[in-house]
Amino acid sequence: MLLVDLVRTRAGLTGTHVGCDTTSCGACMVLFDGRPVKSCTLFAVQADGHAVTTVEGLKQGGDLHPVQAAFKEHHGLQCGFCTSGMMLVGSALLAENDDPGEDDVRWAISGNICRCTGYVNIVKAIQAAGAELRGADGPDRSEGTTGEVTA
Amino acid sequence: MYPSAFDYRAPRSVDEALDVLAEGGDEARVLAGGQSLIPMMKLRLASPGLLVDINHLGGLDHLARNNGHLAVGALARHADVAASAEVAAANPTMAAAARWIADPLVRNRGTLCGSVAHCDPEGDWNSVMLAVGGEVVARSRTGERTIPAVDFVVDFFTNALAPGEMVTEVRIPVATGRTGGDYLKLERKIGDYATVAVATHLVLDDAGRVAEAGLALTGVSGRNLKVTEAEQLMVGQQPGEELFAQAAEIASRACDPTDDVRGPRSSRGCYSSTWSAPGPG
């Protein structure tokens, strides 16, 4: 069983998508111990003992993560199929660098393909989320909730 | 898409891994990053009966200088190599190549050693290895041996490992003196395999002549192609545009690419000619 199947069918978390199934598109992206990976290219058993974060883990209590709010505000999605991956990789980038330049963002998302937007508003949204995180007085919101996976 | 059924073992020590590999024989394959093997299994281009997952093995993720070479452990991920100050200081060709391997997501899992062992002619690392004179350390239950890259990269997806052997480390010579190098990769889109790529390596002596030259190509043949004739042309000469143009011409003639989705054969030969003409570092 591939990790993406465990996430979607056993855990019922369908925010993670199967796009190409050939390790190209990144729609299946999850965070594996905080690092973006393509969940269609890992076996579920390999997650044993590791922390896997899906897009459902971005929300903090009832509140949208700044990345989610920014995608909404800046029209960072059209069909939404790549969006889970884009928001997760954006959150991972911002956890390391909350003031990324355009090139930094484009490099970080270069493993995620979008067929709709032309990437312009995706970049804007991630940068805007960074600005929000830099300005936020509250607790650090750049980490999503994570769950331990024991196979 | 789903792989054929397979057995799975996750040994906790290198010795255990070697035992399992030896017992598994032809059916056993090592799983490190899996970013080449798992896609092949999903397409059923590879159907190993036994996967030996080495991700739990300690002491294999090193990236460290040792005796004049840079030792890259079997679990060092491409992302670690790309981010490493040790790599940047040790070898310009390697440093240039690291960030162009696939895309950031694949780089977070895939390993340099795995890529080297996989021997995909579209893979980038073996061109680097051939250009700079890297070595592969292979271990089995009965011992350990060091295999120069030029002997390790045998053919299309074929390496020189014997049954029961596992790559534990790759060694890259640390640059000394006047060393330059680069890795130029032409790709249709970011993250793609190379349409064509060139690894170059040059060491100049005190008089400014070429003491060592390495030139290897990705995606132009059934395996990563070390252009020995071009290398030998350059040794002993003063570097210059005309010399490099001659080397490029030889490299271009040495190519034997196939038509595939990344372009017809003629265009690949042309690209490698243009690109094989770097300046020294």
Coordinates of N, CA, C and O in Angstrom, one line a residue, chain B residues 2 21 63 85 98 102 112 125 143 148 150 171 184 193 202 208 211 223 239 243 250-251 254 264-265 274 277:
Chain B
Y2 N -0.2 0.0 -9.0 CA 0.3 -0.8 -7.9 C 1.3 -1.8 -8.3 O 1.2 -2.4 -9.3
L21 N 19.9 -9.5 2.2 CA 20.2 -9.4 0.8 C 20.8 -10.7 0.3 O 20.4 -11.1 -0.8
L63 N 27.9 12.9 5.5 CA 28.4 13.7 4.4 C 29.7 14.4 4.9 O 29.6 15.4 5.5
A85 N 27.4 22.7 3.0 CA 28.6 23.5 2.9 C 29.8 22.7 2.6 O 30.7 23.1 1.8
A98 N 23.8 19.3 -7.7 CA 22.9 18.8 -6.6 C 21.6 19.4 -6.7 O 20.6 18.7 -6.5
A102 N 16.0 16.2 -10.1 CA 14.6 16.1 -10.0 C 14.0 17.5 -9.5 O 14.3 18.5 -10.0
L112 N 21.7 10.1 -3.1 CA 22.8 10.1 -4.1 C 23.3 8.7 -4.4 O 23.4 8.3 -5.5
W125 N 23.7 12.0 -11.3 CA 24.9 11.8 -10.5 C 26.0 11.0 -11.1 O 27.2 11.2 -10.9
G143 N 32.8 -9.0 2.9 CA 33.8 -8.0 3.0 C 33.3 -6.7 2.2 O 32.1 -6.5 2.0
P148 N 35.8 2.0 -8.8 CA 35.8 3.3 -9.5 C 34.5 3.4 -10.3 O 34.1 2.4 -10.9
V150 N 34.0 4.5 -13.2 CA 34.1 4.1 -14.6 C 33.9 2.6 -14.7 O 33.4 2.1 -15.8
R171 N 32.4 7.9 -2.8 CA 33.5 8.8 -2.4 C 33.8 9.7 -3.6 O 34.0 9.3 -4.7
L184 N 25.8 21.4 -16.3 CA 24.8 22.1 -17.1 C 23.7 21.1 -17.5 O 24.0 20.1 -18.2
Y193 N 13.7 15.1 -16.0 CA 15.0 14.5 -16.4 C 15.7 15.4 -17.4 O 15.1 16.2 -18.0
L202 N 37.8 20.2 -14.4 CA 39.2 20.6 -14.9 C 40.1 20.9 -13.7 O 39.7 21.6 -12.8
G208 N 49.4 26.5 -15.5 CA 48.1 26.9 -16.1 C 47.7 25.9 -17.2 O 46.7 26.2 -17.9
A211 N 45.8 19.7 -16.1 CA 46.4 18.5 -15.5 C 45.4 17.3 -15.5 O 45.8 16.2 -15.6
R223 N 24.1 4.6 -21.3 CA 24.5 4.8 -19.9 C 25.2 6.2 -19.9 O 25.5 6.8 -21.0
P239 N 44.2 25.9 -21.4 CA 42.8 26.0 -21.7 C 42.4 27.1 -22.6 O 43.1 28.2 -22.5
L243 N 40.3 25.0 -27.8 CA 40.5 23.6 -27.2 C 39.1 23.1 -26.8 O 38.8 21.9 -27.0
I250 N 34.2 16.5 -30.2 CA 34.4 15.0 -30.0 C 33.2 14.5 -29.2 O 32.7 13.4 -29.5
A251 N 32.8 15.2 -28.2 CA 31.7 14.8 -27.3 C 30.4 14.6 -28.1 O 29.7 13.7 -27.9
A254 N 30.4 11.5 -30.0 CA 30.4 10.3 -29.2 C 28.9 10.0 -28.8 O 28.7 8.9 -28.3
P264 N 14.4 14.7 -30.5 CA 15.0 13.8 -31.4 C 16.5 13.7 -31.3 O 17.1 14.6 -30.7
R265 N 17.2 12.7 -31.8 CA 18.6 12.5 -31.6 C 19.5 13.6 -32.1 O 20.4 13.9 -31.4
T274 N 27.5 22.4 -27.8 CA 27.5 23.7 -27.4 C 27.9 23.8 -25.9 O 28.6 24.7 -25.5
A277 N 31.7 23.2 -23.7 CA 32.7 24.2 -23.8 C 32.7 25.2 -22.6 O 32.3 26.3 -22.7

